[in-house]
CSV table of C-alpha atoms and ligand atoms in Angstrom, one decimal:
chain,number,residue,atom,x,y,z
M,93,MET,CA,0.0,0.1,-0.1
M,94,LYS,CA,1.4,3.5,-1.0
M,95,ASN,CA,0.4,6.3,1.2
M,96,VAL,CA,-0.1,9.8,-0.4
M,97,LEU,CA,-0.9,12.9,1.5
M,98,VAL,CA,-2.3,16.0,-0.3
M,99,ILE,CA,-1.5,19.3,1.4
M,100,TYR,CA,-3.3,22.4,0.1
M,101,TYR,CA,-4.9,25.7,1.1
M,102,SER,CA,-7.7,27.4,-1.0
M,103,GLN,CA,-10.0,30.4,-0.7
M,104,SER,CA,-12.3,30.1,-3.7
M,105,GLY,CA,-11.9,26.5,-4.2
M,106,GLN,CA,-9.9,26.6,-7.4
M,107,LEU,CA,-6.7,25.0,-5.9
M,108,GLU,CA,-8.9,22.2,-4.2
M,109,ASN,CA,-10.7,21.5,-7.5
M,110,ILE,CA,-7.2,21.3,-9.2
M,111,VAL,CA,-5.7,18.8,-6.7
M,112,GLN,CA,-9.1,16.7,-6.6
M,113,SER,CA,-8.7,16.2,-10.5
M,114,ILE,CA,-5.1,15.4,-10.3
M,115,THR,CA,-5.4,12.9,-7.5
M,116,HIS,CA,-8.5,11.2,-9.1
M,117,PRO,CA,-6.3,8.3,-10.7
M,118,LEU,CA,-4.6,7.8,-7.3
M,119,LEU,CA,-8.0,7.7,-5.4
M,120,GLU,CA,-9.3,4.9,-7.9
M,121,ASP,CA,-6.3,2.7,-7.3
M,122,GLU,CA,-6.8,0.4,-4.5
M,123,ASP,CA,-2.9,0.2,-3.6
M,124,VAL,CA,-3.1,3.9,-3.0
M,125,SER,CA,-4.3,5.5,0.2
M,126,VAL,CA,-4.9,9.2,-0.3
M,127,THR,CA,-5.3,11.7,2.5
M,128,TYR,CA,-6.2,15.2,2.1
M,129,TYR,CA,-4.9,17.8,4.6
M,130,THR,CA,-6.0,21.5,4.4
M,131,ILE,CA,-3.9,24.2,6.1
M,132,GLU,CA,-5.8,26.3,8.6
M,133,LEU,CA,-4.5,29.4,10.0
M,134,GLU,CA,-5.6,30.6,13.6
M,135,LYS,CA,-6.6,33.6,12.2
M,136,SER,CA,-7.8,33.3,8.6
M,137,PHE,CA,-7.8,35.6,5.7
M,138,PRO,CA,-11.1,37.1,4.4
M,139,PHE,CA,-12.6,35.9,0.9
M,140,PRO,CA,-14.0,37.9,-0.9
M,141,TRP,CA,-10.9,40.2,0.1
M,142,THR,CA,-11.4,44.0,1.2
M,143,LYS,CA,-8.9,46.3,-0.3
M,144,GLU,CA,-7.3,46.6,3.1
M,145,ALA,CA,-6.8,43.1,3.6
M,146,PHE,CA,-5.4,42.6,0.2
M,147,PHE,CA,-2.8,45.2,0.2
M,148,GLY,CA,-2.2,44.5,4.1
M,149,ALA,CA,-1.1,41.0,3.2
M,150,PHE,CA,1.7,42.3,0.9
M,151,PRO,CA,4.8,42.8,3.2
M,152,GLU,CA,4.2,39.5,5.2
M,153,SER,CA,3.6,37.7,2.1
M,154,PHE,CA,6.5,38.9,0.2
M,155,LEU,CA,8.9,38.6,3.3
M,156,GLN,CA,7.7,35.1,4.1
M,157,ILE,CA,6.7,35.9,7.5
M,158,PRO,CA,4.6,33.0,8.8
M,159,SER,CA,1.3,33.0,10.8
M,160,LYS,CA,0.3,30.6,13.4
M,161,ILE,CA,-1.3,27.4,11.8
M,162,ILE,CA,-3.8,25.1,13.5
M,163,ALA,CA,-1.9,21.8,14.2
M,164,PRO,CA,-2.6,18.9,11.7
M,165,SER,CA,-4.0,15.6,13.4
M,166,PRO,CA,-1.7,13.3,15.2
M,167,GLU,CA,-2.6,10.7,12.6
M,168,ILE,CA,-1.0,13.0,9.9
M,169,LEU,CA,1.9,14.0,11.9
M,170,ASN,CA,3.1,10.6,12.6
M,171,LYS,CA,2.8,8.8,9.3
M,172,LYS,CA,5.4,8.5,6.7
M,173,TYR,CA,4.3,9.2,3.4
M,174,ASP,CA,5.6,7.8,0.1
M,175,LEU,CA,4.7,11.0,-1.8
M,176,ILE,CA,3.1,14.5,-0.8
M,177,ILE,CA,1.3,16.6,-3.3
M,178,LEU,CA,1.5,20.1,-2.2
M,179,GLY,CA,-1.0,22.5,-3.9
M,180,TYR,CA,-0.3,26.0,-3.5
M,181,GLN,CA,-1.2,29.5,-4.7
M,182,VAL,CA,1.0,32.6,-5.2
M,183,TRP,CA,0.7,35.8,-3.2
M,184,TYR,CA,3.0,38.6,-4.4
M,185,LEU,CA,5.1,36.6,-6.3
M,186,THR,CA,5.8,34.3,-3.2
M,187,PRO,CA,4.2,31.0,-2.1
M,188,SER,CA,0.9,32.4,-0.2
M,189,ILE,CA,1.1,33.1,3.8
M,190,PRO,CA,-0.7,29.8,4.8
M,191,ILE,CA,1.7,27.6,2.5
M,192,VAL,CA,4.8,29.4,3.9
M,193,SER,CA,3.2,29.2,7.6
M,194,PHE,CA,2.8,25.6,7.0
M,195,LEU,CA,6.3,24.8,5.6
M,196,LYS,CA,8.0,27.0,8.2
M,197,SER,CA,6.1,25.3,11.1
M,198,THR,CA,7.7,22.6,13.2
M,199,PHE,CA,4.6,20.4,12.0
M,200,GLY,CA,5.2,21.0,8.3
M,201,LYS,CA,9.1,20.2,8.4
M,202,GLN,CA,8.4,17.0,10.4
M,203,ILE,CA,5.8,15.9,7.7
M,204,ILE,CA,7.9,16.7,4.5
M,205,LYS,CA,11.2,15.9,5.8
M,206,ASN,CA,12.8,13.0,3.6
M,207,THR,CA,9.8,12.8,1.4
M,208,PRO,CA,9.3,13.2,-2.3
M,209,ILE,CA,7.0,16.4,-3.2
M,210,VAL,CA,5.1,17.1,-6.1
M,211,THR,CA,4.1,20.9,-6.3
M,212,VAL,CA,1.0,22.0,-7.9
M,213,ILE,CA,0.6,25.6,-8.4
M,214,GLY,CA,-2.9,27.4,-9.1
M,215,ALA,CA,-2.0,30.9,-9.8
M,216,ARG,CA,-2.8,33.9,-11.9
M,217,ASN,CA,0.3,33.6,-14.4
M,218,MET,CA,3.1,34.9,-12.4
M,219,TRP,CA,4.6,32.0,-10.3
M,220,VAL,CA,8.2,31.2,-11.6
M,221,MET,CA,10.1,33.1,-8.8
M,222,ALA,CA,7.8,31.7,-6.2
M,223,GLN,CA,8.6,28.3,-7.5
M,224,GLU,CA,12.5,29.2,-6.7
M,225,LYS,CA,11.6,30.3,-3.3
M,226,MET,CA,9.4,27.0,-3.1
M,227,LYS,CA,12.5,25.1,-4.1
M,228,ILE,CA,14.6,26.6,-1.2
M,229,LEU,CA,11.9,26.3,1.3
M,230,LEU,CA,11.9,22.3,0.5
M,231,ILE,CA,15.4,21.9,0.6
M,232,LYS,CA,15.6,23.5,4.0
M,233,SER,CA,13.3,20.9,5.2
M,234,GLU,CA,15.2,18.2,3.6
M,235,ALA,CA,12.3,17.3,1.3
M,236,GLN,CA,12.9,16.3,-2.4
M,237,LEU,CA,11.0,18.1,-5.1
M,238,VAL,CA,10.4,15.6,-7.7
M,239,GLY,CA,7.6,17.3,-9.8
M,240,ASN,CA,5.9,20.5,-10.6
M,241,ILE,CA,2.8,21.3,-12.3
M,242,ALA,CA,1.6,24.9,-12.8
M,243,MET,CA,-1.9,25.5,-13.7
M,244,VAL,CA,-2.5,29.2,-14.6
M,245,ASP,CA,-4.8,31.7,-16.5
M,246,ARG,CA,-3.9,31.6,-20.1
M,247,HIS,CA,-5.4,34.8,-21.1
M,248,ILE,CA,-3.4,37.8,-22.0
M,249,ASN,CA,-1.7,39.0,-18.9
M,250,HIS,CA,-3.8,42.4,-18.5
M,251,ILE,CA,-7.1,40.8,-18.9
M,252,SER,CA,-6.2,38.4,-16.3
M,253,VAL,CA,-5.3,41.4,-14.1
M,254,ILE,CA,-8.8,42.8,-14.6
M,255,THR,CA,-10.7,39.7,-14.4
M,256,ILE,CA,-8.7,38.3,-11.2
M,257,VAL,CA,-9.5,41.7,-9.3
M,258,HIS,CA,-13.2,41.1,-10.2
M,259,TRP,CA,-12.9,37.7,-8.7
M,260,MET,CA,-11.0,38.4,-5.6
M,261,PHE,CA,-13.1,41.4,-4.5
M,262,SER,CA,-16.4,40.2,-5.4
M,263,GLY,CA,-15.9,36.3,-4.6
M,264,LYS,CA,-17.5,35.5,-7.7
M,265,GLN,CA,-15.7,33.6,-10.6
M,266,THR,CA,-18.0,35.1,-13.2
M,267,LYS,CA,-17.3,37.1,-16.5
M,268,TYR,CA,-16.6,40.6,-15.3
M,269,LEU,CA,-19.2,43.0,-17.0
M,270,GLY,CA,-20.5,39.9,-19.1
M,271,VAL,CA,-17.7,40.7,-21.5
M,272,PHE,CA,-14.4,39.6,-20.1
M,273,PRO,CA,-13.5,36.0,-19.9
M,274,LYS,CA,-14.0,33.9,-16.8
M,275,PRO,CA,-11.0,34.4,-14.3
M,276,GLY,CA,-8.8,31.6,-13.0
M,277,VAL,CA,-7.7,28.3,-14.7
M,278,SER,CA,-10.0,27.0,-17.2
M,279,GLU,CA,-12.5,24.4,-16.3
M,280,SER,CA,-11.5,22.1,-19.0
M,281,GLU,CA,-8.0,22.3,-17.9
M,282,ILE,CA,-8.8,21.5,-14.4
M,283,ILE,CA,-11.0,18.6,-15.7
M,284,ASN,CA,-8.1,17.2,-17.8
M,285,ALA,CA,-5.6,17.4,-14.9
M,286,THR,CA,-6.3,13.8,-14.3
M,287,LYS,CA,-3.6,13.2,-17.2
M,288,PHE,CA,-1.0,14.3,-14.6
M,289,GLY,CA,-2.5,12.1,-11.9
M,290,ASP,CA,-2.1,9.0,-14.2
M,291,ILE,CA,1.6,9.8,-14.7
M,292,ILE,CA,2.2,10.5,-11.1
M,293,LEU,CA,0.4,7.2,-10.3
M,294,ASN,CA,2.9,5.2,-12.6
M,295,HIS,CA,5.9,6.7,-11.2
M,296,LEU,CA,4.4,6.0,-7.5
M,297,ARG,CA,3.9,2.3,-8.3
M,298,ASN,CA,7.5,1.9,-9.4
M,299,ASN,CA,8.6,3.8,-6.6
M,300,ASN,CA,11.0,6.0,-8.8
M,301,PHE,CA,10.3,9.7,-9.5
M,302,GLU,CA,13.5,10.4,-11.5
M,303,TRP,CA,11.9,10.9,-14.6
M,304,LEU,CA,8.6,12.2,-13.3
M,305,GLN,CA,9.1,15.8,-14.2
M,306,LYS,CA,10.4,14.9,-17.9
M,307,GLU,CA,7.1,13.0,-18.4
M,308,LEU,CA,4.7,15.7,-16.9
M,309,LEU,CA,6.2,18.0,-19.2
M,310,THR,CA,5.3,15.9,-22.2
M,311,LYS,CA,1.8,16.7,-21.1
M,312,ASN,CA,2.4,20.5,-20.8
M,313,ALA,CA,2.5,20.5,-17.1
M,314,VAL,CA,4.4,23.8,-17.2
M,315,GLU,CA,4.1,26.7,-19.7
M,316,ILE,CA,7.0,29.3,-19.7
M,317,ARG,CA,6.5,32.8,-21.0
M,318,PRO,CA,9.8,34.7,-21.2
M,319,PHE,CA,8.0,38.1,-20.8
M,320,LEU,CA,6.6,36.9,-17.5
M,321,ILE,CA,9.8,35.7,-16.0
M,322,GLU,CA,11.3,39.1,-16.8
M,323,MET,CA,8.4,41.0,-15.2
M,324,ASP,CA,8.7,38.5,-12.1
M,325,LYS,CA,12.4,39.2,-11.7
M,326,LYS,CA,12.0,42.9,-11.9
M,327,ALA,CA,8.8,43.0,-9.7
M,328,ASN,CA,10.7,40.9,-7.1
M,329,LYS,CA,13.5,43.6,-6.9
M,330,MET,CA,11.0,46.4,-6.4
M,331,PHE,CA,8.8,44.2,-4.0
M,332,GLN,CA,11.9,43.6,-1.9
M,333,LYS,CA,12.4,47.3,-1.4
M,334,TRP,CA,8.9,48.0,-0.8
M,335,SER,CA,8.3,45.2,1.8
M,336,THR,CA,11.2,45.8,3.8
M,337,PHE,CA,10.3,49.5,3.7
M,338,ILE,CA,6.8,49.2,4.8
M,339,ILE,CA,7.3,46.5,7.5
M,340,LYS,CA,9.5,49.1,9.4
M,341,LYS,CA,6.8,52.1,9.0
M,342,SER,CA,4.4,50.4,11.6
M,343,ASN,CA,3.0,53.8,12.5
M,344,TYR,CA,2.3,54.8,9.0
M,345,ARG,CA,1.6,51.2,7.4
M,346,PRO,CA,-1.8,52.0,6.3
M,347,PHE,CA,-0.5,55.2,4.4
M,348,TRP,CA,2.3,53.3,2.8
M,349,LEU,CA,0.2,50.3,1.9
M,350,LYS,CA,-2.0,52.9,-0.1
M,351,ILE,CA,1.2,54.2,-1.9
M,352,PHE,CA,2.1,50.9,-2.7
M,353,ASN,CA,-1.4,50.2,-4.2
M,354,LEU,CA,-0.9,53.2,-6.4
M,355,TYR,CA,2.7,52.0,-7.2
M,356,LEU,CA,1.4,48.6,-8.4
M,357,PHE,CA,-1.3,50.3,-10.4
M,358,ILE,CA,1.1,52.4,-12.3
M,359,ALA,CA,3.8,49.3,-12.6
M,360,ILE,CA,1.1,47.2,-14.3
M,361,TRP,CA,-0.6,49.7,-16.5
M,362,LEU,CA,2.3,52.1,-17.5
M,363,ILE,CA,5.6,50.2,-16.6
M,364,SER,CA,4.7,46.9,-17.8
M,365,PRO,CA,3.7,47.9,-21.3
M,366,ILE,CA,6.9,49.6,-21.7
M,367,VAL,CA,8.8,46.5,-20.4
M,368,TYR,CA,6.9,44.2,-23.0
M,369,ILE,CA,7.9,46.7,-26.0
M,370,LEU,CA,11.6,46.5,-24.9
M,371,HIS,CA,11.3,42.8,-24.4
M,372,LEU,CA,9.9,42.4,-27.9
M,373,ILE,CA,12.9,44.5,-29.3
M,374,SER,CA,15.5,42.6,-27.6
M,375,PHE,CA,14.1,39.2,-28.0
M,376,PRO,CA,16.0,38.1,-31.3
M,377,PHE,CA,19.4,38.8,-29.2
M,378,LYS,CA,18.2,36.8,-26.4
M,379,ILE,CA,17.0,33.5,-27.9
M,380,SER,CA,19.5,31.3,-26.5
M,381,LYS,CA,19.4,32.8,-22.8
M,382,THR,CA,15.3,32.4,-23.4
M,383,LYS,CA,15.9,28.8,-24.2
M,384,LYS,CA,18.1,28.1,-21.3
M,385,ASP,CA,15.8,29.9,-18.9
M,386,LYS,CA,12.8,27.9,-20.2
M,387,THR,CA,14.5,24.3,-19.5
M,388,TYR,CA,15.7,25.8,-16.0
M,389,TYR,CA,12.3,26.8,-14.8
M,390,GLN,CA,10.5,23.8,-16.3
M,391,GLY,CA,12.8,21.9,-14.1
M,392,VAL,CA,12.8,20.8,-10.2
M,393,PHE,CA,16.3,21.7,-9.5
M,394,LEU,CA,17.6,24.8,-7.9
M,395,GLU,CA,20.7,26.7,-9.5
M,396,ASP,CA,23.7,27.2,-7.4
K,899,LIG,C1,-3.1,38.5,-2.0
K,899,LIG,C2,-3.1,37.8,-3.6
K,899,LIG,C3,-2.0,38.1,-4.2
K,899,LIG,C4,-1.6,37.2,-5.4
K,899,LIG,N1,-0.7,37.4,-6.2
K,899,LIG,C5,-0.4,36.7,-7.2
K,899,LIG,C6,0.9,36.9,-8.0
K,899,LIG,O1,1.9,37.4,-7.6
K,899,LIG,N2,0.9,35.8,-9.0
K,899,LIG,C7,0.0,35.2,-9.4
K,899,LIG,O2,0.1,34.4,-10.6
K,899,LIG,N3,-1.3,35.1,-8.9
K,899,LIG,C8,-1.4,35.9,-7.7
K,899,LIG,N4,-2.5,35.8,-7.0
K,899,LIG,C9,-3.6,34.6,-7.6
K,899,LIG,C10,-3.5,33.4,-6.7
K,899,LIG,O3,-2.3,32.8,-6.7
K,899,LIG,C11,-4.6,32.4,-6.8
K,899,LIG,O4,-4.8,32.0,-8.3
K,899,LIG,C12,-6.1,33.0,-6.5
K,899,LIG,O5,-5.9,33.5,-5.3
K,899,LIG,C13,-6.9,31.7,-6.4
K,899,LIG,O6,-6.4,30.6,-5.5
K,899,LIG,P1,-7.3,30.2,-4.4
K,899,LIG,O7,-7.4,28.5,-4.9
K,899,LIG,O8,-6.9,30.2,-2.9
K,899,LIG,O9,-8.9,30.7,-4.6
K,899,LIG,C14,-2.8,36.5,-6.1
K,899,LIG,C15,-3.9,36.4,-5.1
K,899,LIG,C16,-4.1,36.9,-3.9
K,899,LIG,C17,-5.3,36.7,-3.1
């Protein structure tokens, strides 16, 4: 009997649907026992979000400052799993606070230690640098990242910004104004995600995850968009400055969060289109670097 633990956190239910779909083939197999564990915080985040809560979560999200989590059951804590599937969403280019809180907790470290991990990302589209941070968190707990599946909104970047704002602040995953596409990962992609579960199941049966990621990639588990990597890296540098600045300004925090909100608006709607044009112009000169980046960010290893 193989024991698999599925760890996740989801506000809207999107990530829950994704991990349910991926693990469906494992559930069907009588030689596999699947346990689901939802991370719960002592003080939960609101959904739908208020503007204050959404921007208020920025400094701690980006700086990976954990919150207190409710302890997992002793049954989960004391069991050794053959595989852990870790579903996470990205908040401010970083694994979300609930996930970081779990991974930094003594419970989390104990559960994942010496265990193969497949990460499953359910994000808007900017997850690449978050996964680099995830690789570090897993290495620190001596867990082995053996696979990664990134499920994202495939629409044009700016369209997905508009539609996710509508979704996060209304709680409704509906077509904004009746004309925009539905936000989030498409329903058909979520349904088809069972194909990843089939691959994971084969490797689990053979107790060998060496080629898992390679095989997942043949089924388009990870799409890399070079422009988003460039934006992600640039935004990480700016977020580092903003978050360390705001965290120190405890008396004026609400004021500086409003200024950060304004900065974010300008960055998305004015700076990023300029960066995009520059990216297109310089693209022909960076083809080999782009290829190298693509292979690296599709993989599960951390660069030195
Ligand atoms: C505070 C906050 C920040 C977010 N930042 C990002 C981000 O940097 N990159 C990204 O691709 N998605 C981002 N998202 C979208 C989430 O990764 C995720 O897709 C969405 O919240 C739905 O997840 P759920 O399953 O928890 O409902 C953000 C969402 C929230 C609430």
